[in-house]
Amino acid sequence: MNKILITRCFAKAADSYEEEATVQRRIALKMTSLLETYIRPGCCRKILEIGCGTGLFSRMLADSLKPERMLLNDICPEMHERLKGLLSDYVHFESGDAETYPFSGKYDLAASCSVVQWLKDIDAFFSRIYPLLTADGIFAFSTFGCDNIKEVTSLTGKGLSYFSREELCDKLSGRYDVLYASEEKVFKRFKSPIEVLYHLKRTGVTGIDQQKWTKTNLIRFCDDYKTLYGNGKEVTLTYHPIYVIAKKKDHK
């Protein structure tokens, strides 16, 4: 996991992310709807969002839950510019790697949307979030499962290591009560494999590895992609989102 490369790729994609990230928007909308179900109105005064990016999910959280204070965090300092319309005396942005950043205070909700898969040590991260939550605080996140962008991974041999829904729930079980966990498959269609690569670049996902394409490799990739994942007119890219809502256990 090259955090420097990840940061650089997401920073470069900041201008195009919200237009291109239609699946991530759908995921953020579902996460917001789930939180409206599990959090009573007026009970979420302080929110910590990990990996806020351009503020796609942040704005939904603010509009839906109407917290008194929000701390938005992202590894890319460049995201500060994208959040200017949201930031105020009550909504703050702090840049830093969430796996090491010295967060302070207590939050009624710690939330993260389409970010957890980029962490190096998910067990340690789950442990870090626990003391930041108030009693009965909620930890809610979406991430991706093993079939995520499987078409590209199968052809390039490069991709992230994903946990299953069951594995995530097991990792949480020592410190949290899992209130909700589900997964789904979302299929996005493109006219060509080149458009798939362009889409991934515009959403910043190319931070997995510095793929160096030669003309020969690119032609082979496109031919194989169309053969394995196309229908003669278009090709498919699979997204595999997982949604988790967990509540902090009382260990007194």
XYZ file of C-alpha atoms in Angstrom, residues 26-27 30-31 34 141-148 162-169 178 180-187 238-245:
38
model
C -25.112 5.771 -4.926
C -23.215 4.178 -2.029
C -27.522 4.433 0.780
C -25.201 5.028 3.736
C -29.134 3.710 6.679
C -18.673 2.651 7.038
C -18.894 1.308 3.544
C -16.069 -0.527 1.846
C -15.751 -3.074 -0.971
C -15.718 -6.860 -1.192
C -13.575 -9.333 -3.093
C -15.407 -8.966 -6.425
C -14.729 -5.243 -6.615
C -10.504 -7.064 0.376
C -12.269 -8.528 3.400
C -15.624 -10.269 3.211
C -18.676 -8.969 5.062
C -18.329 -11.834 7.538
C -14.652 -11.077 8.151
C -15.395 -7.409 8.790
C -18.142 -8.255 11.274
C -22.938 -4.891 14.529
C -26.468 -3.863 10.202
C -24.268 -5.436 7.548
C -25.089 -6.033 3.901
C -23.483 -6.198 0.492
C -24.498 -5.848 -3.131
C -23.098 -5.919 -6.657
C -23.337 -2.875 -8.905
C -22.511 -3.287 -12.580
C -18.207 -4.725 -11.181
C -18.459 -2.822 -7.934
C -19.008 -4.816 -4.728
C -19.975 -2.442 -1.890
C -20.357 -3.588 1.707
C -22.270 -1.526 4.286
C -21.747 -1.758 8.053
C -23.406 0.044 10.951
